[in-house]
Short mmCIF file of C-alpha atoms in Angstrom, two decimals:
data_model
loop_
_atom_site.label_atom_id
_atom_site.label_comp_id
_atom_site.label_asym_id
_atom_site.label_seq_id
_atom_site.Cartn_x
_atom_site.Cartn_y
_atom_site.Cartn_z
CA UNK X 23 -85.14 49.63 5.67
CA UNK X 24 -81.63 50.25 4.36
CA UNK X 25 -81.88 53.80 5.56
CA UNK X 26 -82.65 52.71 8.99
CA UNK X 27 -79.68 50.24 9.24
CA UNK X 28 -77.43 53.33 7.98
CA UNK X 29 -78.81 55.37 10.92
CA UNK X 30 -78.25 52.48 13.44
CA UNK X 31 -74.68 52.08 12.27
CA UNK X 32 -74.11 55.83 12.60
CA UNK X 33 -75.57 55.68 16.17
CA UNK X 34 -73.44 52.61 17.14
CA UNK X 35 -70.25 54.25 16.02
CA UNK X 36 -71.25 57.54 17.98
CA UNK X 37 -71.58 55.39 21.06
CA UNK X 38 -68.26 53.74 20.59
CA UNK X 39 -66.42 57.00 19.96
CA UNK X 40 -68.07 58.50 23.00
CA UNK X 41 -66.82 55.75 25.37
CA UNK X 42 -63.63 56.81 27.20
CA UNK X 43 -61.32 53.90 28.01
CA UNK X 44 -59.59 55.33 31.06
CA UNK X 45 -62.24 57.26 32.86
CA UNK X 46 -61.48 59.30 35.96
CA UNK X 47 -63.95 58.78 39.06
CA UNK X 48 -66.19 61.35 39.93
CA UNK X 49 -65.47 63.58 42.88
CA UNK X 50 -61.71 64.03 42.13
CA UNK X 51 -61.95 67.56 40.79
CA UNK X 52 -60.29 69.24 43.88
CA UNK X 53 -57.61 66.47 43.85
CA UNK X 54 -56.67 67.11 40.24
CA UNK X 55 -56.75 70.82 40.72
CA UNK X 56 -54.39 70.62 43.56
CA UNK X 57 -52.02 68.62 41.46
CA UNK X 58 -52.48 71.06 38.58
CA UNK X 59 -51.39 73.88 40.98
CA UNK X 60 -48.57 72.01 42.18
CA UNK X 61 -47.16 71.54 38.53
CA UNK X 62 -47.78 75.24 38.02
CA UNK X 63 -45.69 76.02 40.93
CA UNK X 64 -42.72 74.30 39.23
CA UNK X 65 -42.62 77.26 36.87
CA UNK X 66 -41.44 79.33 39.78
CA UNK X 67 -38.10 77.55 39.78
CA UNK X 68 -35.44 79.77 38.25
CA UNK X 69 -32.46 77.89 39.32
CA UNK X 70 -32.38 75.84 36.15
CA UNK X 71 -33.75 75.90 32.61
CA UNK X 72 -37.46 75.71 31.99
CA UNK X 73 -38.67 72.08 31.67
CA UNK X 74 -40.53 71.58 28.48
CA UNK X 75 -42.20 68.52 29.81
CA UNK X 76 -43.78 70.77 32.52
CA UNK X 77 -45.06 72.96 29.88
CA UNK X 78 -46.53 70.13 27.88
CA UNK X 79 -48.36 68.80 30.80
CA UNK X 80 -49.86 72.26 31.64
CA UNK X 81 -51.17 72.65 28.09
CA UNK X 82 -52.77 69.11 28.12
CA UNK X 83 -54.68 69.87 31.15
CA UNK X 84 -58.13 71.64 30.85
CA UNK X 85 -57.39 74.09 33.79
CA UNK X 86 -55.20 76.89 32.68
CA UNK X 87 -53.41 80.04 34.19
CA UNK X 88 -52.63 81.49 30.92
CA UNK X 89 -50.33 84.27 32.32
CA UNK X 90 -48.12 81.77 34.04
CA UNK X 91 -47.98 79.47 31.21
CA UNK X 92 -47.17 82.21 28.73
CA UNK X 93 -44.30 83.42 31.11
CA UNK X 94 -42.86 79.98 31.36
CA UNK X 95 -43.05 79.50 27.54
CA UNK X 96 -40.99 82.74 27.02
CA UNK X 97 -38.22 81.11 29.14
CA UNK X 98 -38.65 77.84 26.99
CA UNK X 99 -38.21 80.01 23.76
CA UNK X 100 -35.06 81.36 24.92
CA UNK X 101 -33.74 77.90 25.50
CA UNK X 102 -35.01 76.82 21.97
CA UNK X 103 -33.31 79.82 20.33
CA UNK X 104 -30.00 78.82 21.98
CA UNK X 105 -30.13 75.26 21.16
CA UNK X 106 -31.25 76.05 17.42
CA UNK X 107 -28.24 78.23 17.02
CA UNK X 108 -25.75 75.74 18.47
CA UNK X 109 -23.75 73.43 16.52
CA UNK X 110 -25.27 70.23 15.12
CA UNK X 111 -22.74 67.92 16.36
CA UNK X 112 -23.19 65.55 19.29
CA UNK X 113 -20.68 65.75 22.21
CA UNK X 114 -19.77 62.18 23.40
CA UNK X 115 -22.25 61.14 26.05
CA UNK X 116 -24.62 64.09 25.48
CA UNK X 117 -27.44 63.38 23.19
CA UNK X 118 -30.25 65.84 23.20
CA UNK X 119 -32.82 63.65 21.46
CA UNK X 120 -35.22 63.78 24.32
CA UNK X 121 -34.85 67.44 25.10
CA UNK X 122 -35.15 68.43 21.40
CA UNK X 123 -38.39 66.38 21.23
CA UNK X 124 -39.89 67.67 24.27
CA UNK X 125 -39.00 71.36 23.04
CA UNK X 126 -40.77 70.77 19.80
CA UNK X 127 -43.73 69.19 21.35
CA UNK X 128 -43.85 72.09 23.80
CA UNK X 129 -43.86 74.61 20.78
CA UNK X 130 -46.67 72.64 19.08
CA UNK X 131 -48.97 73.07 22.12
CA UNK X 132 -48.09 76.61 22.68
CA UNK X 133 -50.18 78.21 19.99
CA UNK X 134 -47.15 80.64 19.67
CA UNK X 135 -45.83 81.61 16.15
CA UNK X 136 -42.17 81.01 17.03
CA UNK X 137 -39.88 82.17 14.33
CA UNK X 138 -39.96 79.52 11.55
CA UNK X 139 -36.18 79.57 11.18
CA UNK X 140 -35.85 78.48 14.80
CA UNK X 141 -38.29 75.85 14.41
CA UNK X 142 -36.77 74.45 11.30
CA UNK X 143 -33.53 74.40 12.85
CA UNK X 144 -34.84 72.41 15.82
CA UNK X 145 -36.32 69.87 13.31
CA UNK X 146 -32.97 69.68 11.59
CA UNK X 147 -31.28 69.04 14.93
CA UNK X 148 -33.70 66.48 16.06
CA UNK X 149 -33.46 64.55 12.59
CA UNK X 150 -29.70 64.61 12.82
CA UNK X 151 -29.86 63.18 16.40
CA UNK X 152 -32.13 60.46 15.49
CA UNK X 153 -30.01 59.54 12.41
CA UNK X 154 -26.89 59.41 14.84
CA UNK X 155 -28.98 57.23 17.42
CA UNK X 156 -30.05 54.95 14.42
CA UNK X 157 -26.34 54.54 13.44
CA UNK X 158 -25.21 53.64 16.94
CA UNK X 159 -27.90 50.99 17.13
CA UNK X 160 -26.64 49.47 14.03
CA UNK X 161 -23.09 49.65 15.27
CA UNK X 162 -23.33 48.90 18.89
CA UNK X 163 -26.99 47.47 19.31
CA UNK X 164 -28.28 50.46 21.33
CA UNK X 165 -28.96 53.98 20.88
CA UNK X 166 -26.62 56.84 21.99
CA UNK X 167 -29.02 57.93 24.69
CA UNK X 168 -31.85 55.26 25.29
CA UNK X 169 -34.80 53.82 23.82
CA UNK X 170 -37.05 56.11 25.73
CA UNK X 171 -35.51 59.15 24.22
CA UNK X 172 -35.33 57.50 20.86
CA UNK X 173 -39.12 56.84 21.00
CA UNK X 174 -39.78 60.42 22.23
CA UNK X 175 -37.91 61.79 19.19
CA UNK X 176 -39.97 59.69 16.85
CA UNK X 177 -43.15 60.87 18.63
CA UNK X 178 -42.25 64.52 18.44
CA UNK X 179 -41.42 64.33 14.76
CA UNK X 180 -44.84 62.58 14.21
CA UNK X 181 -47.21 64.80 16.15
CA UNK X 182 -45.73 67.73 14.28
CA UNK X 183 -46.83 66.09 11.05
CA UNK X 184 -43.23 65.21 9.94
CA UNK X 185 -42.55 61.92 8.23
CA UNK X 186 -40.12 59.93 10.25
CA UNK X 187 -37.37 58.00 8.16
CA UNK X 188 -38.61 54.39 7.86
CA UNK X 189 -35.17 53.05 8.83
CA UNK X 190 -35.46 55.14 12.16
CA UNK X 191 -38.94 53.48 12.79
CA UNK X 192 -37.68 49.99 11.88
CA UNK X 193 -34.87 50.16 14.35
CA UNK X 194 -37.50 50.92 17.15
CA UNK X 195 -39.76 47.95 15.93
CA UNK X 196 -36.73 45.77 15.89
CA UNK X 197 -35.80 46.69 19.49
CA UNK X 198 -39.18 45.66 20.61
CA UNK X 199 -39.16 42.28 18.60
CA UNK X 200 -35.73 41.63 20.19
CA UNK X 201 -36.65 42.62 23.56
CA UNK X 202 -34.34 45.31 23.91
CA UNK X 203 -36.33 48.17 25.34
CA UNK X 204 -35.61 47.16 29.00
CA UNK X 205 -32.54 46.74 31.11
CA UNK X 206 -31.09 43.35 30.91
CA UNK X 207 -33.93 40.87 31.85
CA UNK X 208 -35.96 43.77 33.39
CA UNK X 209 -38.81 45.16 31.39
CA UNK X 210 -38.99 49.07 31.46
CA UNK X 211 -42.74 49.75 31.28
CA UNK X 212 -42.37 53.59 30.83
CA UNK X 213 -39.93 52.83 27.77
CA UNK X 214 -42.42 50.37 26.43
CA UNK X 215 -45.31 52.81 26.81
CA UNK X 216 -43.39 55.66 25.14
CA UNK X 217 -42.43 53.32 22.26
CA UNK X 218 -45.99 52.24 21.76
CA UNK X 219 -47.43 55.70 21.90
CA UNK X 220 -44.82 56.66 19.10
CA UNK X 221 -45.67 53.60 16.97
CA UNK X 222 -49.16 54.35 17.22
CA UNK X 223 -48.63 57.74 15.90
CA UNK X 224 -46.46 56.84 12.95
CA UNK X 225 -48.97 53.92 12.13
CA UNK X 226 -51.76 56.55 11.69
CA UNK X 227 -49.67 58.49 9.26
CA UNK X 228 -50.18 55.67 6.89
CA UNK X 229 -47.07 56.44 4.81
CA UNK X 230 -45.01 53.38 5.40
CA UNK X 231 -44.45 50.04 3.37
CA UNK X 232 -47.07 47.37 4.05
CA UNK X 233 -44.58 45.18 5.45
CA UNK X 234 -43.24 47.71 8.08
CA UNK X 235 -46.75 48.55 8.91
CA UNK X 236 -47.44 44.90 9.83
CA UNK X 237 -44.40 44.98 12.02
CA UNK X 238 -45.54 48.08 13.77
CA UNK X 239 -48.91 46.46 14.43
CA UNK X 240 -47.13 43.43 15.94
CA UNK X 241 -44.92 45.65 18.19
CA UNK X 242 -47.95 47.60 19.41
CA UNK X 243 -49.59 44.25 20.42
CA UNK X 244 -46.46 42.96 22.00
CA UNK X 245 -46.07 46.27 24.04
CA UNK X 246 -49.71 46.05 25.10
CA UNK X 247 -49.21 42.59 26.15
CA UNK X 248 -46.24 43.53 28.39
CA UNK X 249 -48.05 46.26 30.01
CA UNK X 250 -51.00 44.20 30.72
CA UNK X 251 -48.83 41.55 32.23
CA UNK X 252 -47.07 44.16 34.46
CA UNK X 253 -49.95 44.85 36.51
CA UNK X 254 -49.43 44.42 40.21
CA UNK X 255 -51.78 43.72 43.09
CA UNK X 256 -52.33 47.47 43.41
CA UNK X 257 -53.32 47.92 39.86
CA UNK X 258 -50.14 49.75 39.06
CA UNK X 259 -48.64 49.07 35.62
CA UNK X 260 -44.87 48.38 36.35
CA UNK X 261 -44.79 50.55 39.17
CA UNK X 262 -46.54 53.79 40.39
CA UNK X 263 -44.35 56.02 38.37
CA UNK X 264 -44.52 54.20 35.08
CA UNK X 265 -48.16 53.97 35.27
CA UNK X 266 -49.15 57.45 33.86
CA UNK X 267 -47.32 56.55 30.55
CA UNK X 268 -48.79 53.27 30.49
CA UNK X 269 -52.24 54.70 30.90
CA UNK X 270 -51.46 57.22 28.07
CA UNK X 271 -50.72 54.36 25.92
CA UNK X 272 -54.05 52.71 26.43
CA UNK X 273 -55.74 55.91 25.84
CA UNK X 274 -53.93 56.41 22.55
CA UNK X 275 -54.69 52.74 21.71
CA UNK X 276 -58.42 53.07 22.44
CA UNK X 277 -60.96 50.16 22.38
CA UNK X 278 -62.75 48.60 25.35
CA UNK X 279 -60.87 45.31 25.78
CA UNK X 280 -58.52 46.87 28.34
CA UNK X 281 -60.98 48.98 30.12
CA UNK X 282 -60.70 46.85 33.42
CA UNK X 283 -56.78 47.27 33.41
CA UNK X 284 -57.11 50.90 32.73
CA UNK X 285 -59.71 51.36 35.58
CA UNK X 286 -57.51 49.64 38.07
CA UNK X 287 -54.57 51.76 37.05
CA UNK X 288 -56.50 54.92 37.45
CA UNK X 289 -57.55 53.77 40.93
CA UNK X 290 -53.93 53.20 41.81
CA UNK X 291 -52.94 56.66 40.49
CA UNK X 292 -55.73 58.37 42.58
CA UNK X 293 -54.61 56.49 45.74
CA UNK X 294 -50.95 57.76 44.98
CA UNK X 295 -52.18 61.34 44.45
CA UNK X 296 -54.01 61.20 47.75
CA UNK X 297 -50.98 60.07 49.57
CA UNK X 298 -48.94 62.74 48.19
CA UNK X 299 -46.70 60.31 45.99
CA UNK X 300 -46.53 62.68 43.18
CA UNK X 301 -44.18 65.70 43.92
CA UNK X 302 -41.56 65.41 41.19
CA UNK X 303 -42.53 67.83 38.32
CA UNK X 304 -41.50 65.51 35.55
CA UNK X 305 -43.74 62.81 37.02
CA UNK X 306 -46.62 65.06 37.47
CA UNK X 307 -46.24 66.22 33.96
CA UNK X 308 -46.56 62.70 32.55
CA UNK X 309 -49.63 62.21 34.84
CA UNK X 310 -51.46 65.33 33.91
CA UNK X 311 -52.82 64.19 30.55
CA UNK X 312 -54.09 61.13 32.01
CA UNK X 313 -56.20 63.14 34.37
CA UNK X 314 -58.09 64.61 31.43
CA UNK X 315 -58.11 61.34 29.45
CA UNK X 316 -55.52 62.49 26.97
CA UNK X 317 -52.20 61.23 25.86
CA UNK X 318 -49.28 62.74 24.04
CA UNK X 319 -50.92 61.97 20.86
CA UNK X 320 -53.17 65.04 21.77
CA UNK X 321 -50.20 67.46 21.35
CA UNK X 322 -50.97 67.09 17.51
CA UNK X 323 -54.59 68.50 17.91
CA UNK X 324 -54.74 71.04 20.66
CA UNK X 325 -57.44 73.49 20.04
CA UNK X 326 -55.94 76.87 20.77
CA UNK X 327 -59.19 78.69 20.47
CA UNK X 328 -60.92 76.52 23.12
CA UNK X 329 -58.35 77.12 25.89
CA UNK X 330 -60.02 79.29 28.51
CA UNK X 331 -58.17 80.90 31.47
CA UNK X 332 -59.25 79.72 34.89
CA UNK X 333 -58.90 82.42 37.45
CA UNK X 334 -59.15 79.96 40.18
CA UNK X 335 -56.08 78.06 39.23
CA UNK X 336 -53.15 79.40 41.13
CA UNK X 337 -49.78 77.95 41.75
CA UNK X 338 -49.24 76.29 45.11
CA UNK X 339 -46.61 78.49 47.07
CA UNK X 340 -43.32 76.74 46.83
CA UNK X 341 -42.24 75.53 50.45
CA UNK X 342 -39.48 73.67 51.72
CA UNK X 343 -40.15 70.65 54.15
CA UNK X 344 -39.40 71.95 57.68
CA UNK X 345 -38.48 69.58 60.42
CA UNK X 346 -40.13 70.73 63.68
CA UNK X 347 -38.52 69.86 67.03
CA UNK X 348 -35.37 67.91 67.77
CA UNK X 349 -36.40 64.40 66.38
CA UNK X 350 -33.68 62.66 64.49
CA UNK X 351 -33.38 59.30 62.58
CA UNK X 352 -30.58 56.99 61.87
CA UNK X 353 -30.17 55.75 58.34
CA UNK X 354 -27.36 53.19 57.43
CA UNK X 355 -25.50 54.05 54.11
CA UNK X 356 -23.67 51.39 52.32
CA UNK X 357 -21.56 51.69 49.09
CA UNK X 358 -21.53 48.19 47.49
CA UNK X 359 -18.15 47.09 46.43
CA UNK X 360 -16.47 49.69 48.65
CA UNK X 361 -15.54 49.61 52.15
CA UNK X 362 -18.11 52.13 53.38
CA UNK X 363 -20.88 51.27 55.71
CA UNK X 364 -21.91 53.89 58.12
CA UNK X 365 -24.81 54.96 60.37
CA UNK X 366 -25.90 58.42 59.62
CA UNK X 367 -27.76 60.68 61.91
CA UNK X 368 -30.01 63.17 60.26
CA UNK X 369 -33.24 65.06 61.28
CA UNK X 370 -36.55 63.37 60.50
CA UNK X 371 -38.03 63.78 57.09
CA UNK X 372 -34.68 64.41 55.49
CA UNK X 373 -34.43 63.41 51.85
CA UNK X 374 -31.82 60.92 50.71
CA UNK X 375 -29.91 63.90 49.24
CA UNK X 376 -29.76 65.37 52.71
CA UNK X 377 -28.47 62.13 53.98
CA UNK X 378 -25.77 62.02 51.43
CA UNK X 379 -24.78 65.57 52.24
CA UNK X 380 -24.60 64.64 55.98
CA UNK X 381 -22.49 61.50 55.24
CA UNK X 382 -20.09 63.77 53.30
CA UNK X 383 -19.93 66.17 56.11
CA UNK X 384 -19.57 63.53 58.95
CA UNK X 385 -17.06 61.23 57.16
CA UNK X 386 -13.95 62.25 55.10
CA UNK X 387 -14.24 58.76 53.33
CA UNK X 388 -17.38 59.53 51.63
CA UNK X 389 -18.06 61.92 48.79
CA UNK X 390 -20.63 62.38 45.76
CA UNK X 391 -21.45 64.39 42.92
CA UNK X 392 -24.72 64.80 41.00
CA UNK X 393 -26.10 66.30 37.69
CA UNK X 394 -29.21 68.21 37.10
CA UNK X 395 -31.65 66.77 34.67
CA UNK X 396 -35.19 67.21 33.73
CA UNK X 397 -36.13 64.49 36.26
CA UNK X 398 -34.26 66.27 39.12
CA UNK X 399 -30.74 65.46 40.63
CA UNK X 400 -29.06 62.42 39.29
CA UNK X 401 -26.43 60.61 41.19
CA UNK X 402 -23.31 60.39 38.96
CA UNK X 403 -20.19 59.88 41.18
CA UNK X 404 -19.70 58.22 44.44
CA UNK X 405 -16.20 58.37 46.24
CA UNK X 406 -14.72 59.48 42.97
CA UNK X 407 -16.14 56.47 40.90
CA UNK X 408 -18.38 57.81 38.03
CA UNK X 409 -21.09 55.69 36.44
CA UNK X 410 -24.70 54.72 36.74
CA UNK X 411 -25.37 54.45 40.55
CA UNK X 412 -28.59 52.38 41.41
CA UNK X 413 -30.29 53.35 44.53
CA UNK X 414 -31.76 50.57 46.70
CA UNK X 415 -33.43 49.93 50.06
CA UNK X 416 -32.28 46.73 51.93
CA UNK X 417 -32.63 43.97 51.07
CA UNK X 418 -32.69 44.51 47.43
CA UNK X 419 -35.49 46.92 46.63
CA UNK X 420 -34.94 49.64 43.92
CA UNK X 421 -35.98 53.13 44.86
CA UNK X 422 -38.68 54.56 42.61
CA UNK X 423 -37.81 58.10 43.49
CA UNK X 424 -34.72 60.13 43.00
CA UNK X 425 -32.28 61.31 45.58
CA UNK X 426 -33.98 64.55 46.19
CA UNK X 427 -37.56 63.16 46.44
CA UNK X 428 -37.10 59.94 48.51
CA UNK X 429 -37.25 60.21 52.41
CA UNK X 430 -35.91 57.17 54.23
CA UNK X 431 -37.40 56.15 57.62
CA UNK X 432 -35.63 55.62 60.81
CA UNK X 433 -33.67 52.33 60.70
CA UNK X 434 -33.64 51.92 56.95
CA UNK X 435 -30.41 50.81 55.15
CA UNK X 436 -29.71 52.54 51.70
CA UNK X 437 -27.26 50.81 49.33
CA UNK X 438 -25.64 52.52 46.45
CA UNK X 439 -24.80 50.07 43.67
CA UNK X 440 -22.55 50.83 40.76
#
């Protein structure tokens, strides 16, 4: 009888393990392959440095164009070697915690035996940056970069099997307890999710004092509660673009209690994909693991021997949106706090970037500057005023897409707020 009970327990455990929390509906293979091809097409962009997040997304897919992936990783290796040989110090306002973290995660999933000295120097750099971030939290109550990058740095160390300094981990736990992972009173779901994935990883290392482990568990529960409460009527967690990382968190968390929340979130993502809402490579790279029921924790155990080339996976040809005919739209552009309120005439389907360029050409009182980031162009300066510029649609709706991705409709008013 005892033997039968043991067999029953093993069977029950097998069933529990086989249950996937965030299942993808059937019949979505073509849609997923199409997005996979779109992410692969991002590897054609030679105008900027290779994006390690794009590569991680491709490797956590189950469809692979190994030739293109390898070509892209060779570009990444060049970037890694350059950074690893650079000085350790941090220039003011230029922490590289997130970039270093992504590069080390990309190297982990590459199955490439990179020069160990390069790899070790990258870890030395990341440890140094995390230490400096921690120091700044102690002195000024916030990291040099932000808690998203700080969490990503912890995660990169963890999935590579490196023990993260307990004081570094404690600062993240404390930030969650003190509700500092958002922006003022606004909860940042993607930051909460990234922090949650990082804390789940370090918790599994089981190398921390009992008191800290208890705080980690409480923080993970707090993060989960915030993400669940952020669900909107469409099933999105926070918004459409924070949902992929939130679903990754649930996948990493496991269990069955949140199956309904995860199911609604997946439906929202599928709907967004069908409407073409995912075009930014960074956003697609965060979504790709979700489409194969994975999370960034899977970076730690990529099975290189099981990766098979898919000859049918080809990059989508990179094309620019072409405006047909002579249709034009009018968009009002306002700079809050400055005397600028103008109606800008542009071709239909113009991006916000196109509108800013048109405003600069049409009016000598307007100028702007941008900075290239992993997420695309970032608005840094408006009319010679540098700072963090928020993009809004009247009356007070924050834009979820960047200036190169968002395409206003005729009659919209766009507000730039410092």
